[in-house]
Coordinates of N, CA, C and O in Angstrom, one line a residue:
X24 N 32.6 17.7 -11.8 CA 32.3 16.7 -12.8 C 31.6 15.5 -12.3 O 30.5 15.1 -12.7
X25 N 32.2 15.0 -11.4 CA 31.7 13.9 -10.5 C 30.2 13.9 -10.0 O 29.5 12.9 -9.6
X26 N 29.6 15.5 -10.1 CA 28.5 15.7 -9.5 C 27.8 15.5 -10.6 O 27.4 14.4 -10.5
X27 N 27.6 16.0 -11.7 CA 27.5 15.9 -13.0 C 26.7 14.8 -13.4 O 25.5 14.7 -13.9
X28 N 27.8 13.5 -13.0 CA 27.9 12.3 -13.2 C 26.7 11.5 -12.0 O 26.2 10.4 -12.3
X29 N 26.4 12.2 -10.8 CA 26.0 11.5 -10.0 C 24.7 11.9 -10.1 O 23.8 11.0 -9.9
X30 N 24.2 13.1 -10.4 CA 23.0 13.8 -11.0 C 22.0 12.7 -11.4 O 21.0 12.6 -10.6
X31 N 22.0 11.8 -12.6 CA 21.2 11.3 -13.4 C 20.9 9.8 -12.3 O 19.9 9.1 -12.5
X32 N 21.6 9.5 -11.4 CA 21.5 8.4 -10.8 C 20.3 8.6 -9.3 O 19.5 7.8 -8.6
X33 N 20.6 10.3 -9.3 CA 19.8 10.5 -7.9 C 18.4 10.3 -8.6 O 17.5 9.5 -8.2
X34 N 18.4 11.0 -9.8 CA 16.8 11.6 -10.8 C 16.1 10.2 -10.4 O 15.1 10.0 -9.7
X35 N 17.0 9.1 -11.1 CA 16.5 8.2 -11.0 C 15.7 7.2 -9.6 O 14.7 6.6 -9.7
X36 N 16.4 7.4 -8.6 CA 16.7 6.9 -7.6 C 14.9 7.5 -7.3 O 13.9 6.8 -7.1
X37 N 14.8 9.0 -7.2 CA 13.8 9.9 -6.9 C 12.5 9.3 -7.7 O 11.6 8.9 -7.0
X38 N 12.5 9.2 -8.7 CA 11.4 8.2 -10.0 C 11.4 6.9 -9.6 O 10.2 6.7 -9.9
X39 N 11.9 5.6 -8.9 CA 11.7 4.8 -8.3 C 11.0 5.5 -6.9 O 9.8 5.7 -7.0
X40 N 11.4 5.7 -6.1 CA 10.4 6.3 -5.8 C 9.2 6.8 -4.9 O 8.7 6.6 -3.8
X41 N 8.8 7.7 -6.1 CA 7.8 7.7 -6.8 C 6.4 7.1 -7.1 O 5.3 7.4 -6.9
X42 N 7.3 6.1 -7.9 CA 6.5 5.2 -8.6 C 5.5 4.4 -7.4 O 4.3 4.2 -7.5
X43 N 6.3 4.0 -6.0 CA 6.1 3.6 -4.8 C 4.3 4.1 -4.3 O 4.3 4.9 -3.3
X44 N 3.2 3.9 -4.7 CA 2.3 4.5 -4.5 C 2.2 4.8 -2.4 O 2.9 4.1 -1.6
X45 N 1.7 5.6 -2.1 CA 1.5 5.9 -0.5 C 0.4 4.6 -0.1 O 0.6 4.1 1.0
X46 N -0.6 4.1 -0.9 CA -1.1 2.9 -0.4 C -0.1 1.7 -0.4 O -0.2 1.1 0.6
X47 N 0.8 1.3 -1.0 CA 1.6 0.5 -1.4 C 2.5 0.8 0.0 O 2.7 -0.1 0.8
X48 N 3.0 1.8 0.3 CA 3.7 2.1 1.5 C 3.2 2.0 2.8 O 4.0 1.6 3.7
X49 N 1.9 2.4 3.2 CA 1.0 2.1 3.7 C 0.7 0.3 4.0 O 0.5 -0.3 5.0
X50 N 0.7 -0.3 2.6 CA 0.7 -1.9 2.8 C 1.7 -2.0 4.0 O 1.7 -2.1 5.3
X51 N 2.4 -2.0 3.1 CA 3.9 -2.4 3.6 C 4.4 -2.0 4.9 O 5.5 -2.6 5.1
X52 N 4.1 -1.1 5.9 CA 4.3 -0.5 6.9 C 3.5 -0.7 7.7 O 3.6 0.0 8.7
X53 N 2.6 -1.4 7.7 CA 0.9 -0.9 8.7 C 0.3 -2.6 8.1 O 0.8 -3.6 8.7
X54 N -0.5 -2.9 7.1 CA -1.1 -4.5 6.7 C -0.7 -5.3 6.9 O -1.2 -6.2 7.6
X55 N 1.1 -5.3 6.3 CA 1.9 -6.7 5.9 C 2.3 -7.2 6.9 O 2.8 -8.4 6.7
X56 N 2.2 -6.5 8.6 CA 2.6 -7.5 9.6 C 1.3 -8.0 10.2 O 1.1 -8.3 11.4
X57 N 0.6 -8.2 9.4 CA -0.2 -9.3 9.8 C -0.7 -10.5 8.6 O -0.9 -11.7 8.6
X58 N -0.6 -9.3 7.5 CA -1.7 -9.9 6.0 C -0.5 -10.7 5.4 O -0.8 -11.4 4.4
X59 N 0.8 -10.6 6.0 CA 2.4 -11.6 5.1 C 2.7 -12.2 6.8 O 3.9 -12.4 7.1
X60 N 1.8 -12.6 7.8 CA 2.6 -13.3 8.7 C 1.8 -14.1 9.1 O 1.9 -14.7 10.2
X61 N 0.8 -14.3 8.2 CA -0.2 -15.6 8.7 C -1.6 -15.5 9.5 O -2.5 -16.3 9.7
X62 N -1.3 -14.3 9.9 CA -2.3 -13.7 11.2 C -4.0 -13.5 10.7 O -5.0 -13.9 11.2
X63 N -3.8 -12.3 8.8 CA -5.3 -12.1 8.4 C -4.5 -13.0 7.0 O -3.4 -13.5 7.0
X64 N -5.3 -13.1 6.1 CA -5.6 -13.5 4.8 C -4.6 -12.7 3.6 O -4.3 -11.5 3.7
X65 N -4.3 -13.1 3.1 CA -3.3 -13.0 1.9 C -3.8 -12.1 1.3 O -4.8 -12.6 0.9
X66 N -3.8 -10.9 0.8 CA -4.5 -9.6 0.2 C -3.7 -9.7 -1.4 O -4.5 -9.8 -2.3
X67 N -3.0 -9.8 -1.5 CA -1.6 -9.5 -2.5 C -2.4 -10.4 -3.5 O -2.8 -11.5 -3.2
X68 N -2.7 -9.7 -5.1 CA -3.2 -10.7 -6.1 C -4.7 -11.4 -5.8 O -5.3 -12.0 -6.6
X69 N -5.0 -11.2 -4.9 CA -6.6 -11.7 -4.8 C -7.9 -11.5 -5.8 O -8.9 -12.2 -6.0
X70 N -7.4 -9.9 -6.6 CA -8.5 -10.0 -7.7 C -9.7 -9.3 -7.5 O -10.5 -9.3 -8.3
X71 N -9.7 -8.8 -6.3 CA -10.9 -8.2 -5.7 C -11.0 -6.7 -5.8 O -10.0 -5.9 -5.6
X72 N -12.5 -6.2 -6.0 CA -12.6 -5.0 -6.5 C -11.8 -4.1 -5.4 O -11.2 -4.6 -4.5
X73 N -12.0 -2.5 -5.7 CA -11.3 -1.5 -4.7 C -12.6 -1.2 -3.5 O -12.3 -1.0 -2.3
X74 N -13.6 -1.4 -3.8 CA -14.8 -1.3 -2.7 C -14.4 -2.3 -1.7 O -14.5 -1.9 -0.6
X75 N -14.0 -3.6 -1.8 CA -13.9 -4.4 -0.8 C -12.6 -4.3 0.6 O -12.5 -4.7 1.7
X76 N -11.3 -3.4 -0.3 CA -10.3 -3.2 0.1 C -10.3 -1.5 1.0 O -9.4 -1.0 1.7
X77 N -11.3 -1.0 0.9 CA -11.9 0.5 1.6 C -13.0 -0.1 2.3 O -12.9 0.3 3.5
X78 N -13.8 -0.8 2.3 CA -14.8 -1.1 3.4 C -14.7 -1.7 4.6 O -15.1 -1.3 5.7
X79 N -13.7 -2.9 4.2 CA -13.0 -3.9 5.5 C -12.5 -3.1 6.3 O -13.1 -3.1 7.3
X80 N -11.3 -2.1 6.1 CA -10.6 -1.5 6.3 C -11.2 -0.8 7.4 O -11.1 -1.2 8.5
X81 N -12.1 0.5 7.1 CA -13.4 1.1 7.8 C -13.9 0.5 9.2 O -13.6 0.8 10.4
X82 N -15.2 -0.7 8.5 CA -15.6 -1.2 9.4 C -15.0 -2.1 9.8 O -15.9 -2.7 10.5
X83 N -13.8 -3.0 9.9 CA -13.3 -4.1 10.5 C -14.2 -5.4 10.1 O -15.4 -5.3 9.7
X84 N -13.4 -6.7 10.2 CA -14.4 -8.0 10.2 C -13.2 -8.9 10.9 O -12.0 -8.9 10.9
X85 N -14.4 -9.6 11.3 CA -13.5 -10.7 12.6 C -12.0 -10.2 13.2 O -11.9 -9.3 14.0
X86 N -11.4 -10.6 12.9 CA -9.6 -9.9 13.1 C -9.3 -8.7 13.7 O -8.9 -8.3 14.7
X87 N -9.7 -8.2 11.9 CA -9.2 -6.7 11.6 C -9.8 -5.8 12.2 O -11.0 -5.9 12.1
X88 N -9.3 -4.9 13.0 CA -9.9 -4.1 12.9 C -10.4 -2.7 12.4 O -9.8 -2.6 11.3
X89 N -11.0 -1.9 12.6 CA -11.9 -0.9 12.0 C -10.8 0.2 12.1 O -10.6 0.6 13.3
X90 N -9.9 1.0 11.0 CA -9.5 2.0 11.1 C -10.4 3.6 10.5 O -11.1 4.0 9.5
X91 N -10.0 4.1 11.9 CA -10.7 5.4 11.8 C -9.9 6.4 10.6 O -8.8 6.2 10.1
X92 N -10.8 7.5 10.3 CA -9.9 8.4 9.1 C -8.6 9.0 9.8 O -7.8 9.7 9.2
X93 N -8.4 8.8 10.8 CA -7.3 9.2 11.7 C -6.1 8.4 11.5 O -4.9 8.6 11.3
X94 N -6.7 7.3 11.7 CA -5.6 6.4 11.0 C -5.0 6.6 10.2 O -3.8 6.8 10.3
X95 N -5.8 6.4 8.7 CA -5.6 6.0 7.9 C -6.8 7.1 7.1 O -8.0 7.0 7.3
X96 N -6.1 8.0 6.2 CA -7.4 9.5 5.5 C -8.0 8.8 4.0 O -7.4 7.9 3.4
X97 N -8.9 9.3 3.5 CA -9.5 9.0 2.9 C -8.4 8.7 1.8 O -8.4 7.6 1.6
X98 N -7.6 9.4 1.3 CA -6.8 9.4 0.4 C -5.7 7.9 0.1 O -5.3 7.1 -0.7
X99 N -5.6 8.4 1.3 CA -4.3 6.9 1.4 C -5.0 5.5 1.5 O -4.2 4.6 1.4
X100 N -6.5 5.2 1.6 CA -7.0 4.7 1.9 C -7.2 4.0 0.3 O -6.8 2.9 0.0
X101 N -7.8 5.0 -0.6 CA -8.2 5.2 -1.7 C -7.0 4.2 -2.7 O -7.1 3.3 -3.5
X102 N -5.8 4.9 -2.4 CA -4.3 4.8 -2.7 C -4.4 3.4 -2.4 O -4.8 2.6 -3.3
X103 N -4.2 2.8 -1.1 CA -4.4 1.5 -0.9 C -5.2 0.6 -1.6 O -4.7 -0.4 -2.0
X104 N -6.6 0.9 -1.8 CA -7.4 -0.2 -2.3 C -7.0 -0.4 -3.7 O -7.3 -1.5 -4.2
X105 N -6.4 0.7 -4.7 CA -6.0 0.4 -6.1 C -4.9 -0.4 -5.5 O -4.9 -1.6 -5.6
X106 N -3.9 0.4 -4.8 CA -2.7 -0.7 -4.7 C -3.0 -2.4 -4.7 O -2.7 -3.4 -5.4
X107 N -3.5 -2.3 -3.9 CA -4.3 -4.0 -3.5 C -5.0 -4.6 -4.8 O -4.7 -5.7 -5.3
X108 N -6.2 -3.9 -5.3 CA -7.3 -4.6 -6.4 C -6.2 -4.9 -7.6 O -6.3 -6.0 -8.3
X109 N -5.3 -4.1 -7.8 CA -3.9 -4.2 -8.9 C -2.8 -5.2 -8.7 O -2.0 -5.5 -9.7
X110 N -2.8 -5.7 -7.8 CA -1.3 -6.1 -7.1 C -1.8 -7.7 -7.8 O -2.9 -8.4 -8.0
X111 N -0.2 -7.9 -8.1 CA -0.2 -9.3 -8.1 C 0.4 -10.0 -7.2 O 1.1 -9.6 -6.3
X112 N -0.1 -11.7 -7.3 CA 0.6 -12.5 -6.1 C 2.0 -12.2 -5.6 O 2.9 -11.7 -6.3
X113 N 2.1 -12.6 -4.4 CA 4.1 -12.9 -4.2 C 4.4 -13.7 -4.7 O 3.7 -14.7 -4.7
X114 N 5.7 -13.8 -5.3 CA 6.4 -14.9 -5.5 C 6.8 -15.8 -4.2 O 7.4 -16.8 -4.4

């Protein structure tokens, strides 16, 4: 019965997630120790199209550098730049 009961909490748990896009994980794992520690520029809520967030990335500018598709595949790349052009500020 207990499992039953624990069932609808995992479903959920699994749908959070989910929801977690692979660019958004990608931020968060790989960007945010530099782009949330003062190092590059504040990305989060900036407003900026998805071309500017796949180009930089690519070829690098001042800082950043240039990740290869090895890095970082076209996909997750893609994943990232909606994440980013979407995202609102931090609190």
């Amino acid at each position: 019965m207990s499992l039953l009961l624990a069932w609808p909490l995992a479903s959920a748990h699994a749908q959070g997630e989910a929801e977690v896009s692979k660019g958004q994980r990608f931020y968060e794992k790989v960007c945010a120790k530099c782009h949330e520690a003062g190092i590059g520029p504040v990305l989060l809520g900036r407003g900026l199209p998805e071309a500017v967030f796949k180009l930089i990335p690519r070829s690098g500018l001042r800082a950043m550098p240039a990740f290869r598709v090895s890095d970082i595949d076209d996909d997750t790349l893609q994943s990232l730049a909606t994440y980013l052009a979407n995202s609102k500020p931090k609190p």
